[in-house]
N, C-alpha and C. Protein backbone atom coordinates (compact mmCIF):
# COMPACT_ATOMS: atom_id res chain seq x y z
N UNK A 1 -12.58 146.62 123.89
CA UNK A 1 -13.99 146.39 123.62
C UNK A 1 -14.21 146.02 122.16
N UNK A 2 -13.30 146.99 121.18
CA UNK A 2 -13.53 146.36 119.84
C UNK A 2 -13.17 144.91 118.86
N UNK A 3 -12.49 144.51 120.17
CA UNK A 3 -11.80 143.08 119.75
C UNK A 3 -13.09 141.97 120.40
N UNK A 4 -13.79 142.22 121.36
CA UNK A 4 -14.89 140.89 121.78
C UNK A 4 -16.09 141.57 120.65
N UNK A 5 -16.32 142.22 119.90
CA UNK A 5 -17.17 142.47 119.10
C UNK A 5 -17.24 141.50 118.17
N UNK A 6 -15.91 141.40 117.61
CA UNK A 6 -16.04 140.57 115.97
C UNK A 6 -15.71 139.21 116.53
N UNK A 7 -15.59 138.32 118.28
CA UNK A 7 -15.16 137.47 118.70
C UNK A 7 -16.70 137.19 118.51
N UNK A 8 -17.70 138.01 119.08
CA UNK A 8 -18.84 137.46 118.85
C UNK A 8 -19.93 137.02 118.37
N UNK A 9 -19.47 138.40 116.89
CA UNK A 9 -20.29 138.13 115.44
C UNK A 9 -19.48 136.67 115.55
N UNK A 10 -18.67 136.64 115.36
CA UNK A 10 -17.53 135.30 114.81
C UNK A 10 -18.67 134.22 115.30
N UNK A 11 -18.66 133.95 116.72
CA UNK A 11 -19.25 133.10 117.40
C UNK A 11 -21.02 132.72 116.68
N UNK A 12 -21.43 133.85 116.74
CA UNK A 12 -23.06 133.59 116.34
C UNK A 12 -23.33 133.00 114.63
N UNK A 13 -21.83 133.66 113.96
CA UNK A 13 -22.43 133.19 112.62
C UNK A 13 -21.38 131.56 112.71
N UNK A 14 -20.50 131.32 113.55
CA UNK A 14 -20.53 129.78 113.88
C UNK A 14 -21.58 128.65 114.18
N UNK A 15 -22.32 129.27 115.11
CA UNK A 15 -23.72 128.66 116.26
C UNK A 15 -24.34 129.13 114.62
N UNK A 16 -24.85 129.73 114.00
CA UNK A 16 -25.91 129.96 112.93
C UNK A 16 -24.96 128.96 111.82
N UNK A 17 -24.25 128.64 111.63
CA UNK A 17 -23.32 127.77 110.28
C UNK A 17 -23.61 126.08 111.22
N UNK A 18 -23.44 125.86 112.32
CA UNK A 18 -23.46 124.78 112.69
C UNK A 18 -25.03 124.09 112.66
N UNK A 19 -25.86 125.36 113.44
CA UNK A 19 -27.41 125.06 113.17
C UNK A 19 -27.84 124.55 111.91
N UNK A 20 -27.47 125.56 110.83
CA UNK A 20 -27.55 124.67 109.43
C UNK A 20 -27.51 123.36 108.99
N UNK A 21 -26.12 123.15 109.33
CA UNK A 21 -25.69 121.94 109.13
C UNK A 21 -26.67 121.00 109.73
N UNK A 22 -26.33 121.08 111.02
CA UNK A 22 -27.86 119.91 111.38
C UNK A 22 -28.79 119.74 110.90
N UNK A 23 -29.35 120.51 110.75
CA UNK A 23 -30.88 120.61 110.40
C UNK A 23 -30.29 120.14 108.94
N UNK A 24 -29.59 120.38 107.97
CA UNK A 24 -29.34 119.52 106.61
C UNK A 24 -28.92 118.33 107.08
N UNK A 25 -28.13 117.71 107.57
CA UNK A 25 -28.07 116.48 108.14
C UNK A 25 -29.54 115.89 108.68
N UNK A 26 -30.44 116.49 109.61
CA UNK A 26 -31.25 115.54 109.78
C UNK A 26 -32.36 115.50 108.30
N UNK A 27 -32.51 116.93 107.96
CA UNK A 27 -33.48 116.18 106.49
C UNK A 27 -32.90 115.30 105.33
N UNK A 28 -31.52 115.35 105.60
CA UNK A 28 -31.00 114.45 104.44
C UNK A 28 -31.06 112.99 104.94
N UNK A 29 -31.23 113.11 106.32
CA UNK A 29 -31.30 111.37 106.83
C UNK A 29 -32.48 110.85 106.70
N UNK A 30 -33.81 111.69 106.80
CA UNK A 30 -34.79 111.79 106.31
C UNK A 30 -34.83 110.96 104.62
N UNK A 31 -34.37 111.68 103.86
CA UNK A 31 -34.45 111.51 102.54
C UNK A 31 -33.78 109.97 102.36
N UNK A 32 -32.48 110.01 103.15
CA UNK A 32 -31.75 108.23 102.92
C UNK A 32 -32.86 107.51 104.03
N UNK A 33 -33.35 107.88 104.67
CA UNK A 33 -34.61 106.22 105.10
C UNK A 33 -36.09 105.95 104.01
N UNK A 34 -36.11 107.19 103.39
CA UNK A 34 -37.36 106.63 102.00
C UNK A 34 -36.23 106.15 101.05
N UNK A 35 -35.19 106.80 100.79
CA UNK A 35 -33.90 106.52 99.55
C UNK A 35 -33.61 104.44 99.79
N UNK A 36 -33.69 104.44 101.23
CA UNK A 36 -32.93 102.43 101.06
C UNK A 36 -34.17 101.63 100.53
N UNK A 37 -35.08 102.00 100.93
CA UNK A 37 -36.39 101.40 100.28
C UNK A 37 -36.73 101.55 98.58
N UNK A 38 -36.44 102.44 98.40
CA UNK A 38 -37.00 102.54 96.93
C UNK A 38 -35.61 101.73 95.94
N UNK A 39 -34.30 101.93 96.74
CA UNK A 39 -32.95 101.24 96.10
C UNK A 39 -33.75 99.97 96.19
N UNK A 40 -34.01 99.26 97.06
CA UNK A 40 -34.45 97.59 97.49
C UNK A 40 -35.21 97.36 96.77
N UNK A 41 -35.56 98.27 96.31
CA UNK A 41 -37.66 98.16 94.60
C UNK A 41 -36.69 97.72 93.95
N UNK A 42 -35.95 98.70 93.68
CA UNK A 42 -35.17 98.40 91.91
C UNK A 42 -34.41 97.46 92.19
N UNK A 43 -33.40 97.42 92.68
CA UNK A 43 -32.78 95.92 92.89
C UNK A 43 -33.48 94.64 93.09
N UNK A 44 -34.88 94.65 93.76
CA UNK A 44 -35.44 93.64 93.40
C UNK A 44 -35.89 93.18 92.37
N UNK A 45 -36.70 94.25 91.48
CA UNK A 45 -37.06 94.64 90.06
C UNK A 45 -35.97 93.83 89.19
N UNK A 46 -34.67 94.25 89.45
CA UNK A 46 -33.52 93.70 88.23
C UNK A 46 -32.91 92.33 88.51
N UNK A 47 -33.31 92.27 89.70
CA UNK A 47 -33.48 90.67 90.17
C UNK A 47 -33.96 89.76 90.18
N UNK A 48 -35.41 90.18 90.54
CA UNK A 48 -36.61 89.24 90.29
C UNK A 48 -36.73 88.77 88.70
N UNK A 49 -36.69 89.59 87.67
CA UNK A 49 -37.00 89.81 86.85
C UNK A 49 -35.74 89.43 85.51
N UNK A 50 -34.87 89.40 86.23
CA UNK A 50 -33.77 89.05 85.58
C UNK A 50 -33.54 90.22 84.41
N UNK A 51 -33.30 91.49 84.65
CA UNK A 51 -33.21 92.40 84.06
C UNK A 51 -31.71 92.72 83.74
N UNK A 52 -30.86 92.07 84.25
CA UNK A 52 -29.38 91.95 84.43
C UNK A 52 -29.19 91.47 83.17
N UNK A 53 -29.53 90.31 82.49
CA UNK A 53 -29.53 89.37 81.66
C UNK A 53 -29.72 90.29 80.15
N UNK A 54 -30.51 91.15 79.93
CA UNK A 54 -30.82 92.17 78.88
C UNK A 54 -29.44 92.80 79.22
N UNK A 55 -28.81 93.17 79.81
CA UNK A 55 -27.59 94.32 79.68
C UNK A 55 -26.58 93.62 79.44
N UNK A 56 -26.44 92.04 79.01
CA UNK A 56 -25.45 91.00 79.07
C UNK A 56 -24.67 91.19 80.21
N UNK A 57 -25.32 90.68 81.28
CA UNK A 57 -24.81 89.86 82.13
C UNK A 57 -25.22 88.66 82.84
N UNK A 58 -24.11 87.58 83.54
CA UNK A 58 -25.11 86.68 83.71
C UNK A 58 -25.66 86.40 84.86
N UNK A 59 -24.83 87.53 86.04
CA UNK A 59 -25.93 87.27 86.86
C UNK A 59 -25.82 88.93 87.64
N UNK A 60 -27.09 89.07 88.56
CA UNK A 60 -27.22 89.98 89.10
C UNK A 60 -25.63 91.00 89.87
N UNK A 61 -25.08 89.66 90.50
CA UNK A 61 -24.46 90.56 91.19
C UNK A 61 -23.07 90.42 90.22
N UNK A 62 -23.09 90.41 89.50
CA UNK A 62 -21.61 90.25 87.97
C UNK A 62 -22.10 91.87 87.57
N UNK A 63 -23.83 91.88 87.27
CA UNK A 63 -23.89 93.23 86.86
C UNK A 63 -23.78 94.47 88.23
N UNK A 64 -23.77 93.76 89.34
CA UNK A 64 -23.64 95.53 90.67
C UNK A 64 -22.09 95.50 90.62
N UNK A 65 -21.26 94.87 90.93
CA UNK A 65 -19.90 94.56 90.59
C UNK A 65 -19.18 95.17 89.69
N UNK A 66 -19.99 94.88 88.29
CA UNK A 66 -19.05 95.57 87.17
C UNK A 66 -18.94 96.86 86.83
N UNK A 67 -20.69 97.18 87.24
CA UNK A 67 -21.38 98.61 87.22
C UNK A 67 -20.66 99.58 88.92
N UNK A 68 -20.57 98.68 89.63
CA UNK A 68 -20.11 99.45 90.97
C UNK A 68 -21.08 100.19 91.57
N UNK A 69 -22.18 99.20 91.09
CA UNK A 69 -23.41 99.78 92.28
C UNK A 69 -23.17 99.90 93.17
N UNK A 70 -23.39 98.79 94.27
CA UNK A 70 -23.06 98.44 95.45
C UNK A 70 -22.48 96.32 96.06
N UNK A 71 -22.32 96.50 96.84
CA UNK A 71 -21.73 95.19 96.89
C UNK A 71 -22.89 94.22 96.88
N UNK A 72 -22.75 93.00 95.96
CA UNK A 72 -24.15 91.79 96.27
C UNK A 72 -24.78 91.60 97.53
N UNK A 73 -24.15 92.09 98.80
CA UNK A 73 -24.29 91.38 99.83
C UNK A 73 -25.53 92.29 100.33
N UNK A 74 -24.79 93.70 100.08
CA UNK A 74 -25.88 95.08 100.77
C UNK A 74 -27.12 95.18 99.72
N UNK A 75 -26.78 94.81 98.63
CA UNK A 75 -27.84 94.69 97.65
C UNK A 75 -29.14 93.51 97.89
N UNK A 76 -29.00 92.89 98.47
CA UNK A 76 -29.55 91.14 99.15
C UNK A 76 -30.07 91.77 100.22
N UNK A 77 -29.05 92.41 101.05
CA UNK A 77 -30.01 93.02 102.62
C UNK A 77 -31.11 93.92 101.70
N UNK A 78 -30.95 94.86 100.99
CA UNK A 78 -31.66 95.54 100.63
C UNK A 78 -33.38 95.11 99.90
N UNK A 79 -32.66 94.03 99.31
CA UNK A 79 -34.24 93.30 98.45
C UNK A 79 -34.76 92.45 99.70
N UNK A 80 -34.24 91.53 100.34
CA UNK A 80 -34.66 91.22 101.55
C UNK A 80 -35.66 92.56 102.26
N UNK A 81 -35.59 93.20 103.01
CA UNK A 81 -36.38 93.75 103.62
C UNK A 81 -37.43 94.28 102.76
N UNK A 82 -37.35 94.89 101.36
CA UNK A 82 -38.62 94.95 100.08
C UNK A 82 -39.53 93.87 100.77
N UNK A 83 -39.12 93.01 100.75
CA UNK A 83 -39.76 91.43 100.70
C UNK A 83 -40.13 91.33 101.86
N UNK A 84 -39.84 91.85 102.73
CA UNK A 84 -40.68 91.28 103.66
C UNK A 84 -41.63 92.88 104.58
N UNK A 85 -41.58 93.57 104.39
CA UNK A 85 -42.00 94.88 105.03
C UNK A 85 -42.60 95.92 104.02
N UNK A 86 -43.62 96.75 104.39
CA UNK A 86 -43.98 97.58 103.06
C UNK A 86 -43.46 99.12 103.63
N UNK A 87 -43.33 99.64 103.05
CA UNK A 87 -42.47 101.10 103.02
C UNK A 87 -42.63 101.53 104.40
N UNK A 88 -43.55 101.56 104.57
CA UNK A 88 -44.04 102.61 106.19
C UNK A 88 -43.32 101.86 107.30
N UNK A 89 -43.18 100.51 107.23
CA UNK A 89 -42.83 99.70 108.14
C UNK A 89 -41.06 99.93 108.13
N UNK A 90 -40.64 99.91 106.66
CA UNK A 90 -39.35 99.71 106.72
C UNK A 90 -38.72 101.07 106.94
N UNK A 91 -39.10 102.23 106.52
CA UNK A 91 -38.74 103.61 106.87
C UNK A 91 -38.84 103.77 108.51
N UNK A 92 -40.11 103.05 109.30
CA UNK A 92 -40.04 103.39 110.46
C UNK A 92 -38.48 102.50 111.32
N UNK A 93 -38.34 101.28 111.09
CA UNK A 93 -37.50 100.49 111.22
C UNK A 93 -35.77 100.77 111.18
N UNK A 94 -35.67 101.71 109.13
CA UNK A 94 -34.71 102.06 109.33
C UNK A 94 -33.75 100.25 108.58
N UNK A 95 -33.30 100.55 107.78
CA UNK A 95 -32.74 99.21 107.01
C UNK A 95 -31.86 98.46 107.53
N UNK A 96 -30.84 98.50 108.30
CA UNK A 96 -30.12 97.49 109.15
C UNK A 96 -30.87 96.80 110.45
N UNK A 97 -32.33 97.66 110.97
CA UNK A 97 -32.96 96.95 111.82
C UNK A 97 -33.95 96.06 110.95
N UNK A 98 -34.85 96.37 109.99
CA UNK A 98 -35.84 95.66 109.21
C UNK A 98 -34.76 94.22 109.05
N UNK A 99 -33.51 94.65 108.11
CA UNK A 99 -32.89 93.30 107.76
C UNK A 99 -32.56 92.34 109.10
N UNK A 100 -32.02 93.00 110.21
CA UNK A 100 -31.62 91.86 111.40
C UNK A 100 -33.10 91.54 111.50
N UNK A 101 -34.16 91.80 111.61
CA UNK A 101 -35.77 90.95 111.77
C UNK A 101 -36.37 90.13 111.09
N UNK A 102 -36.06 90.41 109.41
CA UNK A 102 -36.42 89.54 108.18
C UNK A 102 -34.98 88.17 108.70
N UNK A 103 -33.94 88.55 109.07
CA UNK A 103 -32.89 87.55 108.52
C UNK A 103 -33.30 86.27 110.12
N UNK A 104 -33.55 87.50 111.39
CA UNK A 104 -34.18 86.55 112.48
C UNK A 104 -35.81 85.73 112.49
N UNK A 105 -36.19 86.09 111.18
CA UNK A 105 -37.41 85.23 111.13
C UNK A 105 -37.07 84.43 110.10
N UNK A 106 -36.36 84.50 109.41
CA UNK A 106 -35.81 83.63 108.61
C UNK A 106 -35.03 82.38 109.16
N UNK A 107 -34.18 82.80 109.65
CA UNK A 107 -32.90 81.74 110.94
C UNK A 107 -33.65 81.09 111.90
N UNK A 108 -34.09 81.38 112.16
CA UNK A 108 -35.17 80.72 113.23
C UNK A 108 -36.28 79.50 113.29
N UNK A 109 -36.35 80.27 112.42
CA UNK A 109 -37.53 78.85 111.98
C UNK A 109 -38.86 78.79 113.10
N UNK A 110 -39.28 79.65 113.66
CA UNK A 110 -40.02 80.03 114.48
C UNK A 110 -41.75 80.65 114.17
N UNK A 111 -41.87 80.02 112.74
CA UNK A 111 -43.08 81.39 112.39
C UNK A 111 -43.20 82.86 112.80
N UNK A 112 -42.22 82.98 113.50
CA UNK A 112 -42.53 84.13 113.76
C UNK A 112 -43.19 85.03 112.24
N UNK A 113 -43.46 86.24 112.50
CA UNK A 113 -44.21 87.36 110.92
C UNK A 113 -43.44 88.79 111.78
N UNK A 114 -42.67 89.14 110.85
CA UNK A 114 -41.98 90.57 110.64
C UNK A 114 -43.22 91.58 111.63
N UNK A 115 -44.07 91.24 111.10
CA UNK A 115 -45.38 92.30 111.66
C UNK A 115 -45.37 92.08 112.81
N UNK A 116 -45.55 91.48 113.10
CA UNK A 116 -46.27 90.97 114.36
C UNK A 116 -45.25 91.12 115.42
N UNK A 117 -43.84 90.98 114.95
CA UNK A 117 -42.33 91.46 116.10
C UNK A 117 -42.96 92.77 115.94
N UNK A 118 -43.43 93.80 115.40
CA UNK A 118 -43.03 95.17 114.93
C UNK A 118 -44.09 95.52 116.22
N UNK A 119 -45.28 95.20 115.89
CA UNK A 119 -46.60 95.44 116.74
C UNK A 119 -46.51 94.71 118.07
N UNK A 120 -46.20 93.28 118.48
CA UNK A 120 -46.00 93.08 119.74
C UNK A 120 -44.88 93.05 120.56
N UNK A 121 -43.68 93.20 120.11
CA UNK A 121 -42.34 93.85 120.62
C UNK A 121 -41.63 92.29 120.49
N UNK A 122 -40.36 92.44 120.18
CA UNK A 122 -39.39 91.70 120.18
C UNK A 122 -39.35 90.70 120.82
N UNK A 123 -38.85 89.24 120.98
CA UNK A 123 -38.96 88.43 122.56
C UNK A 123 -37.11 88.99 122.83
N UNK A 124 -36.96 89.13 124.03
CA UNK A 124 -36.00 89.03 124.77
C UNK A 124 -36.03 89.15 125.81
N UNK A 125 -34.99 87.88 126.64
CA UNK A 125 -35.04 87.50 127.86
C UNK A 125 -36.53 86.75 128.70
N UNK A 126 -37.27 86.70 127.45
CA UNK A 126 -38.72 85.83 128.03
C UNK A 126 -39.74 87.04 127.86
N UNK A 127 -39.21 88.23 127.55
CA UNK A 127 -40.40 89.07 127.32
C UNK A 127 -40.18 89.56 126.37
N UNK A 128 -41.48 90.28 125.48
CA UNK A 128 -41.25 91.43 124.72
C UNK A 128 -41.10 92.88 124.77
N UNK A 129 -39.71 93.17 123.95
CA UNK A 129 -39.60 94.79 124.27
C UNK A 129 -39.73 94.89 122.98
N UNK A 130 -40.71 96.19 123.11
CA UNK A 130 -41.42 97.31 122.37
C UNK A 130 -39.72 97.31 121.22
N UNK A 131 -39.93 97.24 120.13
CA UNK A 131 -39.49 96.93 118.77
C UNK A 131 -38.65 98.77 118.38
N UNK A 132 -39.03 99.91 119.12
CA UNK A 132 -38.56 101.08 119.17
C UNK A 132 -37.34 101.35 120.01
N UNK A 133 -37.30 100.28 121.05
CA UNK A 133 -35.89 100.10 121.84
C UNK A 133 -35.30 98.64 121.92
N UNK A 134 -35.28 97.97 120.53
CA UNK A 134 -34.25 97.26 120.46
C UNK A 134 -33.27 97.58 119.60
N UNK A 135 -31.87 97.10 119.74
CA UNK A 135 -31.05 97.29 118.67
C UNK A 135 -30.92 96.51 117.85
N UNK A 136 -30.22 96.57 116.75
CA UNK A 136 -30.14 95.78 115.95
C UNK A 136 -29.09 94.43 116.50
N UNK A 137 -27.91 94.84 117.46
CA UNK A 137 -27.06 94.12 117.68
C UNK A 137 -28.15 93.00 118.81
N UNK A 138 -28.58 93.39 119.62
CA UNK A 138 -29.60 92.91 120.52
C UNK A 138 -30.77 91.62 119.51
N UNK A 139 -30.97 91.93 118.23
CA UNK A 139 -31.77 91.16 117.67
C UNK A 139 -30.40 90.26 116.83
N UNK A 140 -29.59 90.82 116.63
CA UNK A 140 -28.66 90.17 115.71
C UNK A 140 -27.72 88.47 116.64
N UNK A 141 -28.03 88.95 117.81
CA UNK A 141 -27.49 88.46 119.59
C UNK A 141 -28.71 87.31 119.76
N UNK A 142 -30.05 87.78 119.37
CA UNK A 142 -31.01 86.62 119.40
C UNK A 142 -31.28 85.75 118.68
N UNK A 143 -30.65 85.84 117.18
CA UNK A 143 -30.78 85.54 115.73
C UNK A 143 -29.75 83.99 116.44
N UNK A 144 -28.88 84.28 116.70
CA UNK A 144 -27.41 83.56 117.08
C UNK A 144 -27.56 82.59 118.27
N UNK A 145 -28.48 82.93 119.16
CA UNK A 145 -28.73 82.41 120.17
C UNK A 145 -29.99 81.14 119.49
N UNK A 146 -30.80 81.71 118.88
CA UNK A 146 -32.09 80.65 118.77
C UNK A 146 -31.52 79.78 117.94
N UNK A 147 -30.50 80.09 116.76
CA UNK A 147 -30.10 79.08 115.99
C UNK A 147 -29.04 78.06 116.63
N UNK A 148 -28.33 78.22 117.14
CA UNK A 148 -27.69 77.04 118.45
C UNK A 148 -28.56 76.77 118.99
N UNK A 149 -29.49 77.04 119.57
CA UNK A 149 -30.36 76.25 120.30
C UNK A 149 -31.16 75.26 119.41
N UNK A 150 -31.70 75.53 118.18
CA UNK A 150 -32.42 75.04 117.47
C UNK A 150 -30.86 73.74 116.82
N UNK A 151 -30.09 74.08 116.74
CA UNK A 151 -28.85 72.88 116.49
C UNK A 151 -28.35 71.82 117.92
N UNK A 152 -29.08 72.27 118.93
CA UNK A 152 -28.68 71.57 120.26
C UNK A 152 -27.90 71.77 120.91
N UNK A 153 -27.15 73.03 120.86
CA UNK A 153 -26.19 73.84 121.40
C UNK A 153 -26.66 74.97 122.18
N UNK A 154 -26.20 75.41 123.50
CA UNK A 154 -26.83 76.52 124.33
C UNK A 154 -25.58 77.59 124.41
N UNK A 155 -26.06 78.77 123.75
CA UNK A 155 -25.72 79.88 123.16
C UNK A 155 -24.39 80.23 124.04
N UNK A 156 -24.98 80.67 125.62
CA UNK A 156 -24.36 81.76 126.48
C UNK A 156 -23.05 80.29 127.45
N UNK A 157 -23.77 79.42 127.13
CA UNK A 157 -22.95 78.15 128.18
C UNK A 157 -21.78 77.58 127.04
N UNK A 158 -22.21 77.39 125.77
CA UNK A 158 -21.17 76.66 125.08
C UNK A 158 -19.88 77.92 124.80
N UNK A 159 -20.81 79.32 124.63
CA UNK A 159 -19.31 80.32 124.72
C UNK A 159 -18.65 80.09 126.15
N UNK A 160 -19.41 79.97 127.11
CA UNK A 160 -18.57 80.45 128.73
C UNK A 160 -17.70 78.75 128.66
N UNK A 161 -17.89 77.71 127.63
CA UNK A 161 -17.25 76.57 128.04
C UNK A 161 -16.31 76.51 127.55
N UNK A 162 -16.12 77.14 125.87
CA UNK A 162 -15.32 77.53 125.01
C UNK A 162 -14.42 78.57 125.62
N UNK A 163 -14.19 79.56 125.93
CA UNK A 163 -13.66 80.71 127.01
C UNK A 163 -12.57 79.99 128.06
N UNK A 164 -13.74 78.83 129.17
CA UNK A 164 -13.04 78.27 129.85
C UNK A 164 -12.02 77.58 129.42
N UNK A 165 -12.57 77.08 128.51
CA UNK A 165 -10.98 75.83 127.74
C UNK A 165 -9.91 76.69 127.29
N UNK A 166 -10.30 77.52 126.61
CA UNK A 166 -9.13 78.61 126.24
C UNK A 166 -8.05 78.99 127.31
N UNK A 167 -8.58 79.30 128.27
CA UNK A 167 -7.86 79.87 129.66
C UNK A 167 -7.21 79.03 130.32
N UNK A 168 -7.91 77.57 130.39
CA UNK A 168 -7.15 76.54 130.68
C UNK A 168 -6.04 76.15 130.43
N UNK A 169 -6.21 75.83 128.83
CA UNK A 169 -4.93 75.61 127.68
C UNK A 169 -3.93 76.64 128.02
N UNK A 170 -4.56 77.85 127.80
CA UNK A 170 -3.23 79.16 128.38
C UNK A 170 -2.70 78.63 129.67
N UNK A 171 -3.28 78.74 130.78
CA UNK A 171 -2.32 78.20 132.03
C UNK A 171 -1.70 77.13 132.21
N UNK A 172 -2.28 75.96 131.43
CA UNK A 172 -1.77 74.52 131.50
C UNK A 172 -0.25 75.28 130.55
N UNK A 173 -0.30 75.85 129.33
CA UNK A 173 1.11 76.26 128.94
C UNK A 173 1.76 77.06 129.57
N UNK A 174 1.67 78.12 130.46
CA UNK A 174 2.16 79.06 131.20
C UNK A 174 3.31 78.27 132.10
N UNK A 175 2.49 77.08 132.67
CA UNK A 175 2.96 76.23 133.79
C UNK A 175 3.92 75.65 133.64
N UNK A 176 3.49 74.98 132.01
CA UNK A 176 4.74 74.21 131.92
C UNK A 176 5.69 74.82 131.11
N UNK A 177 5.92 76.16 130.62
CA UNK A 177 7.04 77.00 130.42
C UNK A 177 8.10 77.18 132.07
N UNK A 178 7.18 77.32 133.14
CA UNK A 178 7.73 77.78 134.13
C UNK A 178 8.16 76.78 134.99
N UNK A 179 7.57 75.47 134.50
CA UNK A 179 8.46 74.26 135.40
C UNK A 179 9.67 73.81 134.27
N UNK A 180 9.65 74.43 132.98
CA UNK A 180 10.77 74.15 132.20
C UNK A 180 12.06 75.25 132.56
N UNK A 181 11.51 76.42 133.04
CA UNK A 181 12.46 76.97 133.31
C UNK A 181 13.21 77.01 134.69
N UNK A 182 11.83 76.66 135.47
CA UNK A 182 12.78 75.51 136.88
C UNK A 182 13.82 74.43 136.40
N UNK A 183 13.52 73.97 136.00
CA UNK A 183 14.61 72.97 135.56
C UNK A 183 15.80 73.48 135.32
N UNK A 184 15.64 74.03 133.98
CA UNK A 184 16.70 74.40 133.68
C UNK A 184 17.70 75.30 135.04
N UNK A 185 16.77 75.62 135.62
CA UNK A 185 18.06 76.79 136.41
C UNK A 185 18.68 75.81 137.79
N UNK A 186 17.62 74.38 138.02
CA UNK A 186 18.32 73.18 138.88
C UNK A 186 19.60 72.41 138.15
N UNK A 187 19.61 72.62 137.13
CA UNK A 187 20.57 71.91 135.81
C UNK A 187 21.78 73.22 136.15
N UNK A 188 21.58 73.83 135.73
CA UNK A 188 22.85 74.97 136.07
C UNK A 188 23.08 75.30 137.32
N UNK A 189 22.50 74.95 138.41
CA UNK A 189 23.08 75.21 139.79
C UNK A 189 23.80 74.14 140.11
């Protein structure tokens, strides 16, 4: 009996150490969705503004680079969505979805307005879904699709044609490995 005693303190102050943790994990995720927005101020700030240039450097991303901010690229997603969304929008969004929406109204060439995806839901498949259940890969999938189309290319047919040729080429070589090795074994008989 005295051995499932301390099995079960053990257990509860586990379940009480793990509870913690979560609950710090979710307010700290909390804190990084206001935290990517206010990074995207200042990086725009030292961008827009050419604030790089006072610290001798000559360009923005020479100074995130040298300094080891972060990479030019995440720094760009980051001022990008500044630019196009105001805080409430982009915290609700969440920064890899705001950027696939700014970069799909951008690519597109569609007028679409950031807002207006947010409030009347996404287009996909001919309708709109509510902007709370799309993914980012799902908008990143539409980004890709409208821009072949907008080049005269159809998205889902030129991959399934591309695919086909591939498979082709593979069997057309398969075949003729295996009528080479017919041969050869009519040559030695």
């Amino acid at each position: 009996m005295s051995r499932q005693t301390p099995t079960l303190g053990l257990a509860k102050s586990a379940r009480a150490r793990a509870n913690a943790i979560l609950a710090d994990i979710e307010r700290r995720k909390r804190e990084l969705a206001r935290a990517f927005y206010d990074l995207g101020s200042g990086l725009r700030e030292l961008h827009d503004k050419k604030l790089y240039g006072s610290l001798g450097y000559a360009s923005c991303d020479e100074m995130l680079a040298e300094r080891e901010v972060m990479s030019p690229a995440q720094a760009r997603k980051l001022i990008e969505v500044v630019r196009r969304f105001d805080r409430a929008m982009a915290e609700r969004l969440g920064a890899e979805k705001a950027y696939a929406l700014a970069r799909y109204v951008t690519r597109t060439k569609q007028d679409d307005d950031v807002a207006e995806l947010v409030l009347e839901g996404f287009p996909l498949g001919g309708r709109r879904k509510p902007i709370d259940h799309v993914t980012v890969r799902e908008i990143t999938h539409a980004t890709q699709l409208a821009v072949l189309k907008q080049r005269g290319q159809h998205g889902e047919s030129e991959r399934a044609r591309q695919t086909a040729e591939g498979t082709a080429r593979r069997v057309q070589a398969k075949l003729r490995r295996q009528q080479m090795h017919l041969r050869a074994e009519e040559v030695l008989d």
